[in-house]
Structure formats: structure tokens, C-alpha cells
Amino acid sequence: MQNTVVKGIFDNFNEYLAKEQELRTEIRDIVRDIDQAAKEAAITLQVIHSSISDVPAACATARTHFEVCRAGYVKLAALIPIGQYYRYNDHWHYMTQRIVFLIALTVYLEKGFLVSRDTAAEILGLCVEQQDGFHLDIEDYLMGVLQLASELSRYAVNSVILGDFEKPLTISKFVADLNSGFRLLNLKNDSLRKRFDALKYDVKKIEEIVYDISIRGLRNDGGGATAPTAPPAAATTQEPPK
Amino acid sequence: NRGNRRNHHGRSGGRGGGGGAGGGGRRGGRDGQNAGSAALDETNPIIQSFRGYARELDAKHDRHERIVKCSRDITIESKRIIFLLHTIDPRKNNDAKVCEEAKQRLEHLFRNQFFTIAKELRGQDAYQYARAYTHGMQEFIEAYSFYEYCSGQDISHWQAVQEKLRYKHDATVPVKQDSANEPNESNTAAVPDGSDGQAETESPSTTASDSKAEIESVCLLQPLDFVLGLGDLSGEIMRKCINGLGSGQVDSCFGHCRFMQDLFRGFLSVSSARSRDFTHKMGTLRQSLVKSENVCYNVTMRGGEAAKWGGGPSDEAFGSFVGNANFEAAEAEDEGVFF
């Protein structure tokens, strides 16, 4: 008698797991496609470290890849049952963080400001509020922004190499703003906090670059008038290795 | 191991609190600096948007902490109920009384702690906070199914328990009858009772079929939690089996043992649970099973002698009786009912 009850429970449990497994397989397939597009966007954007003149073109190409991501997210949103976003989000949250980073980088290169969560969500065709449906999780967004800071510290180094002494100064200002923004958050002892702790090294790196530029009088306003004319020439001679 | 995990959880929570306080301190410092240099003013779009993000994160963390607190209460009370159920002693003929009290206390948990969690989860994605109360839930399932087992009922299906965790209640804030046709609106108006006034709309996931001023809250029971709870149950039944031997209730041992075999068969049939807890629990279940099978073996082998041990209900007596050197060690590592 007992036997049938227990057996019934476990049979149902197996059924339940099988259904979940099926859905996860479908999710994985879609996630792989989105991930591929994100990777291509990332590769395209690497150009910024080797050539200044190619940046606008790279941004435009990256945006076409974001369109592919967007289509993938629409498919994903249709697949996830309402109210179960966090049941499956382990499949896509790393990927989403990376895509947010790529979007933030693109927007920064184009316009020079931090992409807002709303805009990032809009580019990916996601909602902002959890209640509205498939949304962009706030922690994923913030993680993406933190990755941006690391990339910008690298970008600052490379723009000096390419002869642009102005860029590190704007980057420094931007990252300092980011830093003070993150200080407004009461972070719990989780992955976001750990990632935030690494931000100070990026800030330090960029400040050192600014220091090096300033101490040598290479700032534009400081009389270093050689900077604006020289770099484009340098940039055109060095073609990026594709 | 479960105890450790809970500790770890507590520790991280504590440090998080400390970190929060530290953040507050830093913030104070930075604000002061701002007033001096005016480098970062509140008109900066980054600062403005981050103020919003901070609010959102705080709300999330607070809710999480409240649920964790509830979960701890549930864990403690569940352990006490299990302890109570172990006091059932056929010689004193007290099972009806103990079961009745256990039932009352379980009902009390349903009505209070779980209701609180359900209210916190209303309009939220329950899976987002599922980890905050998974331990409480498992412990509760253990207590609940143990109660059912002790009182001679069949173990409930998780859907039956889930039904009990579904609450229909009046909105504490009076709702206009006019807006009754739009459940979303009535629910928005009703939100302040559970979630200290944050403007959150009802998620469509909670079936808003009720057209009255009544709203429904659900405390999600994950089937995995239920099954893990059943895994814990095996430890209690093993204990009951051994106690049965101690108190001379030799016949009952076989029934307990059979039940555990069924349970183990069920666990074996699970193909892919995607959970480290699950494999761990299965190892423990197997140990408990082996222990109670040994009991039955000994009863069969020397049943007449066992009856003589009927006077001493202590486990030590049994340990020496079985002549199993591992017995006490195994008993010690078993997570304590007596906490």
C-alpha cells in the first residue's frame, strides 16, 4: 500500500524532471546562437585597440550582431513560462552580462556616455521590470557595466600607443563617475561585490595613464599641440591585423 | 553537511550586513567630499541612475533577508516537531495525543511563517527567492511527512502540500469594488500589506481568477525540495526503527524497513536531478537503510534474545547488542534531532 504512494510520487517527480530537461535543452540551443552572435560582436570590437579610424565601422557592425541577439532573446522569451525567469536564468545570465558589456562599450564609443539599463534592455528587446515579462536583470546589467571598466582601462593604454592623448582623460572621468555610482550601492557579499572590488584596479590603471600624460605635458590644453595631428597619420599607417 | 551550508549562509548574510554598513560609511565620506569639490553632483546622469539601482537592489536584499528569517523559524519549529514525534511511545499509549499536538503545530506553521513567505513572494518570481527558504522548506517537509507517517497516513503528494501553501485572503487595504473586474488594479492597490509599500504590480503568474477583493498568495514548493525532504525523512524513520527495537516493538521494525526500501527505490529511479544535494542525500539514505536492515536482520536471527532487551530503550544498549563498532560513529555523524 505504501509502496504505490511512494512510487507514485517518484514517478511524478521523474516526469517533472523530464519536462524540465526538455525545456532546458531548447533553451541551450537558443542560447548558443545568441552567444555566437555576441562573440562575433566582441571580435569586431577588438579593432578599437589597434586602429582609431575603424571604430565607427566596428560599432556599426557590432550593432548588426546585437540585432541577431535581439531575435534570439525574443525566441527565448517565448519559451520561458511566465514567472519562471529565475528558474532557468543560469543558462543565460553570464551571456547577458557579456552582451550588456558589448552594448555599453559600443554606446560609449559612439556617444561617450553610459548606456542606461532601459536602453540596453531596449536594444535586446527585453523588458526592464520583472513584472512585464522577460527582463534584463539588474545584476546582469551592473556586471556588464563593470566589465566595461576593465575594457576601457585597456582601451586607454592602447589609445596612448596610437597617439591619442585625449581619450584617456575622458575615460578617466567616465570611470571615476562609474566608481562613485557603484559606491552608492549597498552590495551584499555576492559575485557582484567581488567584481566591484576589482574596479579600483581599473581606476588606478587609468589614473596612472592620465598621470603619465599630464607630467609630460602631452595634454591638448596644456600646450601639447602635436597630439591631434599626429595620431590619425599613425593610425592610418598601422592597419589592424584582421 | 546541511548544517554547514546553513552556517555558511548565515555568515555570508552577516558579512553582507557589515559590508552594507561599510558602504554607508563610505557614502557619507564621499558625499562630504562632493560638497567640497562639487566634482560629482546629483545632476550627473550616472549618479542619478545608480540611485535608482541602489533602491532596487536594497529592496531585493531586504526581501531576501526577511524570507531567510522566516525560513530559520520554520527550520527550528520543524526540528522541534520531529523531536516531539519521536516521543511517541507505544508503552505509554500517547500516540494520539502527540500526533494531535504535532498537527496543531504544523498547522500553525502553515498559517503563520509560510503565509508570511507567501505574502513576500506575491508579485515576485518565486524562483528568485527559492534559495532563501529551501532549507526551511525541506525541514518542514521532513516534519510534515514524518507526522503523516507516524499517524499512519499515506505520505502526501507534493501537489497536495502545495495546495495547502496556497492562501486566499482579503486585502488588508480596502479595495474599491469597481476595480474588481481588473485583477491587476485591485492587486496593485492591495500590495502594501506584504511588501512595505513598494509599488509592485501583481505578476500574472499568480492565477488572478478571484474577482472579489480576495487575493491569492502562493508559497512555491519545488518538487526537488519535497523529494529532498523525503530523503531526510528516512533518517527519522531509521531512528524510529531502532527505537522500536529498543522499546520491544520488534514487529514495527519490519514495516519501517520496508518503507525505507521503497523510498530508496524511488530515489534510485530518479534519473537526472541536477543537484549535488540529491546525490549526497542518497548516500545518507543508503546508510540509514543499511542500518535499519541490520536491525531487522538481528531481530530475525535472534528474535527471542531481542525481546529481553525490551527494557532498555537507549541506543547504546542496542549498539552493543548489534555488536557493530561503526554504529555509534555513524549515529554521531547523523544530523541531530536533538539540537
Coordinates of C-alpha atoms in Angstrom, one line a residue:
Chain A
M1 CA 0.0 0.0 0.0
Q2 CA 2.7 2.4 1.0
N3 CA 4.7 1.2 -1.9
T4 CA 2.3 2.6 -4.5
V5 CA 2.1 6.0 -2.8
V6 CA 5.9 6.5 -2.8
K7 CA 6.2 5.1 -6.2
G8 CA 3.5 7.5 -7.5
I9 CA 5.4 10.4 -6.0
F10 CA 8.7 9.4 -7.6
D11 CA 7.1 8.7 -11.0
N12 CA 5.6 12.1 -11.0
F13 CA 8.9 13.6 -9.9
N14 CA 10.6 11.9 -12.8
E15 CA 8.0 13.2 -15.2
Y16 CA 8.5 16.7 -13.9
L17 CA 12.3 16.4 -14.3
A18 CA 12.0 15.1 -17.8
K19 CA 9.8 18.0 -18.8
E20 CA 12.3 20.5 -17.3
Q21 CA 15.1 18.8 -19.0
E22 CA 13.4 19.1 -22.4
L23 CA 12.9 22.8 -21.9
R24 CA 16.5 23.3 -20.8
T25 CA 17.7 21.6 -24.0
E26 CA 15.7 24.0 -26.1
I27 CA 17.0 27.0 -24.1
R28 CA 20.5 25.8 -24.6
D29 CA 20.1 25.7 -28.3
I30 CA 18.9 29.3 -28.5
V31 CA 21.5 30.5 -26.0
R32 CA 24.2 29.0 -28.2
D33 CA 23.0 31.0 -31.2
I34 CA 22.9 34.3 -29.2
D35 CA 26.3 33.5 -27.8
Q36 CA 27.7 33.1 -31.2
A37 CA 26.5 36.5 -32.3
A38 CA 27.8 38.0 -29.1
K39 CA 31.2 36.5 -29.8
E40 CA 31.3 38.0 -33.3
A41 CA 30.4 41.4 -31.9
A42 CA 33.2 41.0 -29.3
I43 CA 35.7 40.1 -32.1
T44 CA 34.6 43.1 -34.2
L45 CA 35.1 45.5 -31.3
Q46 CA 38.6 44.4 -30.6
V47 CA 39.6 46.7 -33.5
I48 CA 39.4 49.6 -31.2
H49 CA 42.7 48.6 -29.6
S50 CA 44.6 48.7 -32.9
S51 CA 43.0 51.4 -35.0
I52 CA 41.2 54.6 -34.2
S53 CA 39.7 55.2 -37.6
D54 CA 37.9 51.9 -37.8
V55 CA 36.0 52.5 -34.6
P56 CA 32.7 53.8 -36.1
A57 CA 32.6 51.0 -38.6
A58 CA 33.2 48.4 -35.8
C59 CA 30.3 49.9 -33.8
A60 CA 28.0 49.7 -36.8
T61 CA 28.9 46.0 -37.3
A62 CA 28.5 45.3 -33.6
R63 CA 25.0 46.7 -33.8
T64 CA 24.1 44.3 -36.5
H65 CA 25.2 41.5 -34.3
F66 CA 23.0 42.9 -31.5
E67 CA 20.1 42.6 -33.8
V68 CA 20.8 38.9 -34.1
C69 CA 21.0 38.7 -30.3
R70 CA 17.7 40.5 -30.0
A71 CA 16.0 38.0 -32.3
G72 CA 17.4 35.2 -30.1
Y73 CA 16.1 36.8 -26.9
V74 CA 12.6 37.1 -28.4
K75 CA 12.7 33.4 -29.0
L76 CA 13.9 32.8 -25.5
A77 CA 11.2 35.0 -24.0
A78 CA 8.6 33.0 -25.8
L79 CA 10.0 29.8 -24.3
I80 CA 10.2 30.7 -20.7
P81 CA 6.9 30.3 -18.8
I82 CA 5.7 33.4 -17.0
G83 CA 7.1 33.8 -13.5
Q84 CA 9.9 31.2 -14.0
Y85 CA 12.6 33.5 -15.3
Y86 CA 14.9 32.8 -12.3
R87 CA 14.3 29.1 -12.6
Y88 CA 16.3 28.9 -15.8
N89 CA 18.3 32.1 -15.9
D90 CA 21.5 30.3 -15.1
H91 CA 21.6 29.4 -18.8
W92 CA 21.9 33.0 -20.0
H93 CA 23.0 35.3 -17.2
Y94 CA 26.7 35.1 -18.0
M95 CA 26.0 35.6 -21.6
T96 CA 23.7 38.5 -20.9
Q97 CA 26.3 40.2 -18.8
R98 CA 28.8 40.0 -21.7
I99 CA 26.3 41.3 -24.2
V100 CA 25.4 44.2 -21.9
F101 CA 29.1 44.9 -21.7
L102 CA 29.4 44.9 -25.5
I103 CA 26.4 47.2 -25.8
A104 CA 27.8 49.5 -23.2
L105 CA 31.1 49.6 -25.0
T106 CA 29.5 50.4 -28.3
V107 CA 27.4 53.1 -26.9
Y108 CA 30.4 54.6 -25.1
L109 CA 32.5 54.6 -28.3
E110 CA 29.7 56.2 -30.2
K111 CA 28.3 58.7 -27.8
G112 CA 30.6 58.8 -24.8
F113 CA 28.1 58.1 -22.1
L114 CA 27.0 55.1 -20.1
V115 CA 24.1 53.2 -21.6
S116 CA 21.2 53.1 -19.2
R117 CA 19.5 49.9 -18.2
D118 CA 16.4 50.9 -20.2
T119 CA 18.4 51.4 -23.4
A120 CA 20.3 48.2 -23.0
A121 CA 17.1 46.3 -22.5
E122 CA 15.5 48.0 -25.5
I123 CA 18.4 47.1 -27.8
L124 CA 18.0 43.5 -26.7
G125 CA 14.2 43.6 -26.9
L126 CA 13.8 42.9 -23.2
C127 CA 11.6 44.4 -20.5
V128 CA 13.0 46.4 -17.7
E129 CA 10.5 45.5 -15.0
Q130 CA 10.3 41.9 -13.9
Q131 CA 6.6 42.1 -13.8
D132 CA 6.4 43.0 -17.5
G133 CA 7.9 39.7 -18.6
F134 CA 11.3 38.6 -19.8
H135 CA 13.5 41.3 -18.4
L136 CA 17.1 42.4 -18.1
D137 CA 18.1 41.6 -14.6
I138 CA 19.7 44.5 -12.7
E139 CA 22.6 42.5 -11.5
D140 CA 23.4 41.3 -15.0
Y141 CA 23.3 44.9 -16.2
L142 CA 25.7 46.0 -13.4
M143 CA 28.1 43.2 -14.0
G144 CA 28.2 44.2 -17.7
V145 CA 29.0 47.7 -16.7
L146 CA 31.8 46.6 -14.5
Q147 CA 33.3 44.6 -17.4
L148 CA 33.2 47.8 -19.4
A149 CA 35.6 49.5 -16.9
S150 CA 38.2 46.8 -17.4
E151 CA 38.0 47.1 -21.2
L152 CA 38.3 50.8 -21.0
S153 CA 41.5 50.6 -19.0
R154 CA 42.9 48.6 -21.8
Y155 CA 41.5 51.0 -24.3
A156 CA 43.2 53.9 -22.6
V157 CA 46.6 52.2 -22.8
N158 CA 46.1 51.5 -26.5
S159 CA 44.9 54.9 -27.4
V160 CA 48.1 56.3 -25.9
I161 CA 50.0 53.8 -28.1
L162 CA 48.1 55.0 -31.1
G163 CA 48.9 58.6 -30.2
D164 CA 45.6 59.8 -28.9
F165 CA 46.4 61.5 -25.6
E166 CA 42.9 63.0 -25.2
K167 CA 41.0 59.8 -24.8
P168 CA 42.5 58.6 -21.5
L169 CA 41.4 61.8 -19.9
T170 CA 37.7 61.3 -20.9
I171 CA 37.9 57.7 -20.0
S172 CA 39.3 58.6 -16.6
K173 CA 36.4 60.9 -15.9
F174 CA 33.9 58.4 -17.1
V175 CA 35.3 55.5 -15.0
A176 CA 35.5 57.8 -11.9
D177 CA 31.8 58.5 -12.4
L178 CA 31.1 54.8 -12.6
N179 CA 33.1 54.2 -9.5
S180 CA 31.2 56.7 -7.5
G181 CA 28.0 55.3 -8.9
F182 CA 28.8 51.9 -7.7
R183 CA 29.6 53.3 -4.3
L184 CA 26.0 54.3 -3.9
L185 CA 25.0 50.6 -3.9
N186 CA 24.8 48.6 -0.8
L187 CA 26.3 45.5 -2.2
K188 CA 25.8 42.2 -0.5
N189 CA 28.7 39.7 -0.3
D190 CA 28.0 38.2 -3.6
S191 CA 29.6 37.9 -7.0
L192 CA 28.6 41.5 -7.9
R193 CA 30.5 42.8 -4.9
K194 CA 33.6 40.7 -5.8
R195 CA 33.5 42.1 -9.3
F196 CA 33.1 45.6 -7.9
D197 CA 36.2 45.1 -5.8
A198 CA 38.2 44.7 -8.9
L199 CA 37.0 48.1 -10.2
K200 CA 39.5 50.0 -8.2
Y201 CA 42.4 48.4 -10.1
D202 CA 40.9 49.7 -13.3
V203 CA 40.5 53.1 -11.9
K204 CA 44.1 53.1 -10.7
K205 CA 45.4 51.9 -14.0
I206 CA 43.6 54.7 -15.9
E207 CA 44.7 57.3 -13.4
E208 CA 48.3 56.3 -13.9
I209 CA 48.0 56.8 -17.6
V210 CA 46.5 60.2 -17.0
Y211 CA 49.4 61.0 -14.7
D212 CA 51.9 59.9 -17.3
I213 CA 50.3 62.1 -19.9
S214 CA 50.0 65.1 -17.6
I215 CA 53.5 65.0 -16.3
R216 CA 54.9 65.1 -19.8
G217 CA 52.7 68.0 -20.9
L218 CA 51.0 65.9 -23.6
R219 CA 47.5 67.2 -22.8
N220 CA 46.0 69.2 -25.6
D221 CA 45.1 72.2 -23.5
G222 CA 48.5 72.0 -21.8
G223 CA 50.2 73.1 -25.0
G224 CA 51.0 69.7 -26.4
A225 CA 49.6 70.6 -29.8
T226 CA 51.3 67.8 -31.6
A227 CA 48.8 65.3 -30.4
P228 CA 45.8 66.0 -32.7
T229 CA 47.6 65.9 -36.0
A230 CA 50.0 63.1 -35.4
P231 CA 47.7 60.3 -34.3
P232 CA 45.5 60.0 -37.4
A233 CA 48.6 59.6 -39.5
A234 CA 49.9 56.9 -37.2
A235 CA 46.5 55.2 -37.3
T236 CA 46.3 55.0 -41.0
T237 CA 49.7 53.6 -41.4
Q238 CA 49.1 50.8 -39.0
E239 CA 46.4 48.7 -40.5
P240 CA 44.8 46.4 -37.9
P241 CA 45.6 42.8 -38.3
K242 CA 42.3 41.2 -39.0
Chain B
N1 CA 26.6 19.0 5.7
R2 CA 23.3 20.7 5.7
G3 CA 24.2 22.3 8.9
N4 CA 27.4 23.6 7.4
R5 CA 25.6 25.1 4.5
R6 CA 23.3 26.9 6.7
N7 CA 26.1 28.3 8.7
H8 CA 27.8 29.4 5.6
H9 CA 24.6 31.1 4.6
G10 CA 24.3 32.9 7.9
R11 CA 27.9 34.0 7.7
S12 CA 27.6 35.5 4.2
G13 CA 24.5 37.2 5.3
G14 CA 26.3 38.7 8.3
R15 CA 29.2 39.9 6.3
G16 CA 26.8 41.3 3.8
G17 CA 25.3 43.3 6.6
G18 CA 28.7 44.6 7.6
G19 CA 29.5 45.4 4.0
G20 CA 26.3 47.4 3.8
A21 CA 27.2 49.4 6.8
G22 CA 30.7 50.0 5.4
G23 CA 29.1 51.2 2.2
G24 CA 27.0 53.6 4.2
G25 CA 30.1 54.9 5.9
R26 CA 31.9 55.4 2.6
R27 CA 29.0 57.0 1.1
G28 CA 28.9 59.6 3.9
G29 CA 32.6 60.3 3.3
R30 CA 32.1 60.7 -0.4
D31 CA 29.1 63.0 0.0
G32 CA 31.2 65.2 2.2
Q33 CA 33.9 65.3 -0.4
N34 CA 31.3 66.2 -3.0
A35 CA 30.1 69.1 -1.0
G36 CA 33.7 70.4 -1.0
S37 CA 34.8 69.8 -4.6
A38 CA 31.4 69.6 -6.3
A39 CA 33.0 67.3 -8.9
L40 CA 30.1 64.9 -8.7
D41 CA 26.8 66.5 -8.3
E42 CA 23.4 64.9 -8.2
T43 CA 22.7 66.1 -11.7
N44 CA 25.2 63.6 -13.1
P45 CA 23.1 61.1 -15.1
I46 CA 25.2 58.2 -13.8
I47 CA 24.7 59.1 -10.2
Q48 CA 21.0 59.6 -10.8
S49 CA 20.5 56.2 -12.4
F50 CA 22.6 54.5 -9.8
R51 CA 20.4 55.9 -7.0
G52 CA 17.6 54.1 -8.7
Y53 CA 19.6 50.9 -9.0
A54 CA 20.6 51.1 -5.3
R55 CA 16.9 51.3 -4.3
E56 CA 16.1 48.3 -6.4
L57 CA 18.9 46.2 -5.0
D58 CA 18.1 47.2 -1.5
A59 CA 14.5 46.2 -1.9
K60 CA 15.6 42.8 -3.2
H61 CA 18.1 42.2 -0.5
D62 CA 15.7 43.2 2.2
R63 CA 13.0 40.9 0.9
H64 CA 15.6 38.1 0.7
E65 CA 16.6 38.6 4.3
R66 CA 13.1 38.6 5.6
I67 CA 12.4 35.3 3.8
V68 CA 15.6 33.8 5.2
K69 CA 14.5 34.8 8.7
C70 CA 11.2 33.1 8.2
S71 CA 12.9 30.1 6.9
R72 CA 15.0 29.8 10.0
D73 CA 12.0 30.0 12.2
I74 CA 10.4 27.2 10.1
T75 CA 13.6 25.1 10.4
I76 CA 13.7 25.4 14.2
E77 CA 10.0 24.7 14.7
S78 CA 10.1 21.7 12.3
K79 CA 13.0 20.2 14.2
R80 CA 11.1 20.6 17.4
I81 CA 8.0 18.9 15.9
I82 CA 10.2 16.0 14.8
F83 CA 11.6 15.7 18.3
L84 CA 8.1 15.7 19.6
L85 CA 7.1 13.0 17.3
H86 CA 9.9 10.8 18.5
T87 CA 8.4 10.9 21.9
I88 CA 5.7 8.6 20.7
D89 CA 6.0 5.5 22.9
P90 CA 3.6 2.7 22.5
R91 CA 4.0 1.7 26.1
K92 CA 2.6 5.0 27.2
N93 CA 0.0 4.8 24.5
N94 CA 0.4 8.5 23.8
D95 CA 0.4 8.5 20.0
A96 CA -3.0 10.1 19.5
K97 CA -2.1 12.9 21.9
V98 CA 1.4 13.6 20.4
C99 CA 0.1 13.4 16.8
E100 CA -2.6 15.9 17.7
E101 CA -0.1 18.3 19.1
A102 CA 2.2 17.9 16.1
K103 CA -0.7 18.5 13.8
Q104 CA -1.6 21.7 15.6
R105 CA 1.9 23.0 15.4
L106 CA 2.3 22.1 11.8
E107 CA -1.0 23.9 11.1
H108 CA 0.4 26.8 13.0
L109 CA 3.4 26.9 10.6
F110 CA 1.1 26.8 7.6
R111 CA -0.9 29.7 9.0
N112 CA 2.0 31.9 10.1
Q113 CA 5.5 31.5 8.7
F114 CA 4.6 30.1 5.3
F115 CA 1.9 32.7 4.9
T116 CA 4.4 35.4 5.6
I117 CA 6.7 34.0 2.9
A118 CA 3.8 33.7 0.5
K119 CA 3.0 37.4 1.1
E120 CA 6.6 38.3 0.4
L121 CA 6.6 36.3 -2.8
R122 CA 3.4 37.8 -4.2
G123 CA 4.1 39.5 -7.4
Q124 CA 7.6 38.2 -7.4
D125 CA 9.3 35.5 -9.3
A126 CA 9.3 32.8 -6.6
Y127 CA 12.3 31.1 -8.1
Q128 CA 14.4 34.2 -7.4
Y129 CA 14.0 33.7 -3.7
A130 CA 13.6 29.9 -3.7
R131 CA 17.1 29.6 -2.3
A132 CA 16.3 31.7 0.6
Y133 CA 13.8 29.3 2.1
T134 CA 14.8 26.0 0.6
H135 CA 16.3 24.7 3.9
G136 CA 13.2 25.7 5.9
M137 CA 11.0 24.1 3.3
Q138 CA 13.0 20.8 3.3
E139 CA 13.0 20.6 7.1
F140 CA 9.3 21.3 7.1
I141 CA 8.6 18.6 4.5
E142 CA 10.5 16.2 6.7
A143 CA 8.5 17.1 9.7
Y144 CA 5.2 17.1 7.8
S145 CA 5.7 13.7 6.2
F146 CA 7.1 12.3 9.4
Y147 CA 3.9 13.4 11.1
E148 CA 1.9 11.7 8.4
Y149 CA 4.0 8.6 8.7
C150 CA 3.6 8.4 12.5
S151 CA -0.1 8.9 12.4
G152 CA -0.4 6.1 10.0
Q153 CA -1.5 8.1 6.9
D154 CA -0.1 7.9 3.5
I155 CA 2.6 10.4 2.5
S156 CA 1.0 13.3 0.7
H157 CA 1.9 14.1 -2.8
W158 CA 3.7 17.4 -3.2
Q159 CA 0.8 18.8 -5.1
A160 CA -1.4 18.3 -2.0
V161 CA 1.1 20.2 0.1
Q162 CA 1.4 22.9 -2.5
E163 CA -2.4 23.3 -2.3
K164 CA -2.1 23.9 1.5
L165 CA 0.5 26.6 0.8
R166 CA -1.9 28.5 -1.4
Y167 CA -3.6 31.3 0.5
K168 CA -6.7 33.2 -0.3
H169 CA -7.0 36.2 1.9
D170 CA -8.7 39.6 2.0
A171 CA -6.7 42.6 1.1
T172 CA -5.9 44.4 4.3
V173 CA -6.3 47.7 2.4
P174 CA -9.9 48.1 1.4
V175 CA -10.3 47.8 -2.3
K176 CA -13.0 49.5 -4.3
Q177 CA -15.4 47.1 -5.8
D178 CA -15.4 48.9 -9.1
S179 CA -12.0 47.9 -10.0
A180 CA -12.8 44.2 -9.3
N181 CA -13.0 43.4 -12.9
E182 CA -9.4 44.2 -13.4
P183 CA -7.4 42.0 -11.0
N184 CA -4.2 43.8 -11.7
E185 CA -5.6 47.0 -10.4
S186 CA -7.1 45.6 -7.3
N187 CA -3.9 43.8 -6.5
T188 CA -1.8 46.9 -7.0
A189 CA -4.0 48.6 -4.5
A190 CA -3.6 45.8 -2.1
V191 CA 0.2 45.5 -2.3
P192 CA 1.1 47.5 0.8
D193 CA 0.2 44.8 3.3
G194 CA 3.1 42.5 2.5
S195 CA 5.8 44.5 0.8
D196 CA 6.1 47.6 2.8
G197 CA 4.6 49.9 0.3
Q198 CA 6.7 49.4 -2.8
A199 CA 4.7 49.9 -5.9
E200 CA 4.7 46.5 -7.4
T201 CA 2.1 45.1 -9.6
E202 CA 0.9 41.6 -9.4
S203 CA 2.6 39.2 -11.7
P204 CA 0.3 37.4 -14.0
S205 CA 1.8 34.1 -12.7
T206 CA -0.4 34.0 -9.6
T207 CA -3.7 33.0 -11.1
A208 CA -5.8 36.0 -10.6
S209 CA -9.1 34.2 -11.1
D210 CA -10.7 35.6 -8.0
S211 CA -12.8 38.5 -9.0
K212 CA -13.6 39.6 -5.4
A213 CA -11.4 41.7 -3.2
E214 CA -9.7 38.4 -2.3
I215 CA -6.2 37.9 -3.4
E216 CA -4.2 34.8 -3.6
S217 CA -0.6 34.2 -2.5
V218 CA 1.4 31.1 -3.1
C219 CA 4.4 29.8 -1.3
L220 CA 6.1 27.8 -4.0
L221 CA 7.1 24.3 -3.1
Q222 CA 9.6 23.0 -5.5
P223 CA 9.3 19.2 -6.1
L224 CA 13.0 18.9 -5.6
D225 CA 12.7 20.3 -2.1
F226 CA 9.9 17.9 -1.4
V227 CA 11.9 14.9 -2.6
L228 CA 14.9 16.1 -0.6
G229 CA 12.7 16.4 2.4
L230 CA 11.6 12.8 1.9
G231 CA 15.2 11.9 1.9
D232 CA 15.6 13.5 5.3
L233 CA 12.6 11.6 6.5
S234 CA 14.5 8.3 6.0
G235 CA 16.8 9.4 8.8
E236 CA 13.9 9.8 11.2
I237 CA 12.4 6.5 10.3
M238 CA 15.7 4.8 10.8
R239 CA 15.7 6.3 14.3
K240 CA 12.1 5.2 14.8
C241 CA 13.1 1.7 13.7
I242 CA 15.9 1.5 16.2
N243 CA 13.8 3.0 19.0
G244 CA 11.2 0.4 18.1
L245 CA 13.6 -2.3 18.8
G246 CA 14.7 -0.7 22.0
S247 CA 11.2 -0.5 23.3
G248 CA 10.4 -4.0 22.3
Q249 CA 8.2 -3.2 19.4
V250 CA 10.0 -5.7 17.3
D251 CA 7.3 -6.1 14.7
S252 CA 7.2 -2.5 13.7
C253 CA 10.8 -2.6 12.6
F254 CA 10.0 -4.6 9.5
G255 CA 7.3 -2.1 8.5
H256 CA 9.8 0.8 8.9
C257 CA 12.4 -1.1 7.0
R258 CA 10.1 -1.9 4.1
F259 CA 9.1 1.8 3.8
M260 CA 12.7 2.8 3.6
Q261 CA 13.4 0.3 0.9
D262 CA 10.5 1.8 -1.1
L263 CA 11.9 5.2 -0.5
F264 CA 15.3 4.1 -1.7
R265 CA 13.9 2.5 -4.7
G266 CA 12.2 5.8 -5.5
F267 CA 15.4 7.7 -5.2
L268 CA 17.2 5.2 -7.4
S269 CA 14.6 5.7 -10.1
V270 CA 15.3 9.4 -10.4
S271 CA 17.5 9.9 -13.4
S272 CA 18.7 13.4 -13.6
A273 CA 18.2 15.7 -10.6
R274 CA 20.8 18.3 -11.4
S275 CA 21.5 18.7 -7.7
R276 CA 24.6 18.0 -5.6
D277 CA 22.3 17.8 -2.6
F278 CA 20.5 15.0 -4.2
T279 CA 23.4 12.6 -4.6
H280 CA 24.6 13.4 -1.2
K281 CA 21.2 12.7 0.3
M282 CA 21.1 9.4 -1.5
G283 CA 24.3 8.3 0.2
T284 CA 22.9 9.2 3.6
L285 CA 19.7 7.4 2.8
R286 CA 21.6 4.3 1.8
Q287 CA 23.4 4.3 5.1
S288 CA 20.2 4.7 7.1
L289 CA 18.7 1.9 5.1
V290 CA 21.6 -0.4 5.8
K291 CA 21.3 0.4 9.5
S292 CA 17.6 -0.5 9.7
E293 CA 18.1 -3.6 7.6
N294 CA 20.7 -4.7 10.1
V295 CA 18.1 -4.2 12.8
C296 CA 15.7 -6.4 11.0
Y297 CA 18.3 -9.0 10.4
N298 CA 19.2 -9.2 14.0
V299 CA 15.6 -9.4 15.0
T300 CA 15.1 -12.3 12.7
M301 CA 18.3 -14.0 13.7
R302 CA 17.9 -13.7 17.5
G303 CA 14.4 -12.5 17.9
G304 CA 13.9 -14.2 21.3
E305 CA 17.0 -12.5 22.7
A306 CA 16.0 -9.1 21.4
A307 CA 12.8 -9.3 23.4
K308 CA 14.9 -9.4 26.5
W309 CA 16.4 -6.1 25.6
G310 CA 13.0 -4.6 25.7
G311 CA 13.7 -2.8 28.9
G312 CA 16.4 -0.5 27.7
P313 CA 15.3 1.9 25.0
S314 CA 18.7 3.5 24.7
D315 CA 20.7 3.4 21.5
E316 CA 23.9 2.4 23.3
A317 CA 22.4 -0.7 24.5
F318 CA 21.4 -1.5 21.0
G319 CA 24.8 -0.7 19.7
S320 CA 26.5 -3.2 21.9
F321 CA 23.7 -5.6 21.1
V322 CA 24.3 -5.4 17.4
G323 CA 28.0 -5.6 18.0
N324 CA 28.5 -3.1 15.3
A325 CA 31.5 -0.9 16.1
N326 CA 30.5 1.6 13.5
F327 CA 27.2 2.1 14.9
E328 CA 28.0 4.8 17.4
A329 CA 30.2 6.7 15.0
A330 CA 27.5 6.6 12.3
E331 CA 25.0 7.7 14.9
A332 CA 27.1 10.7 15.9
E333 CA 27.5 12.0 12.4
D334 CA 23.8 11.7 11.7
E335 CA 22.4 15.2 11.8
G336 CA 20.9 15.8 15.2
V337 CA 17.3 15.7 16.1
F338 CA 18.4 16.9 19.4
F339 CA 19.8 20.2 18.5

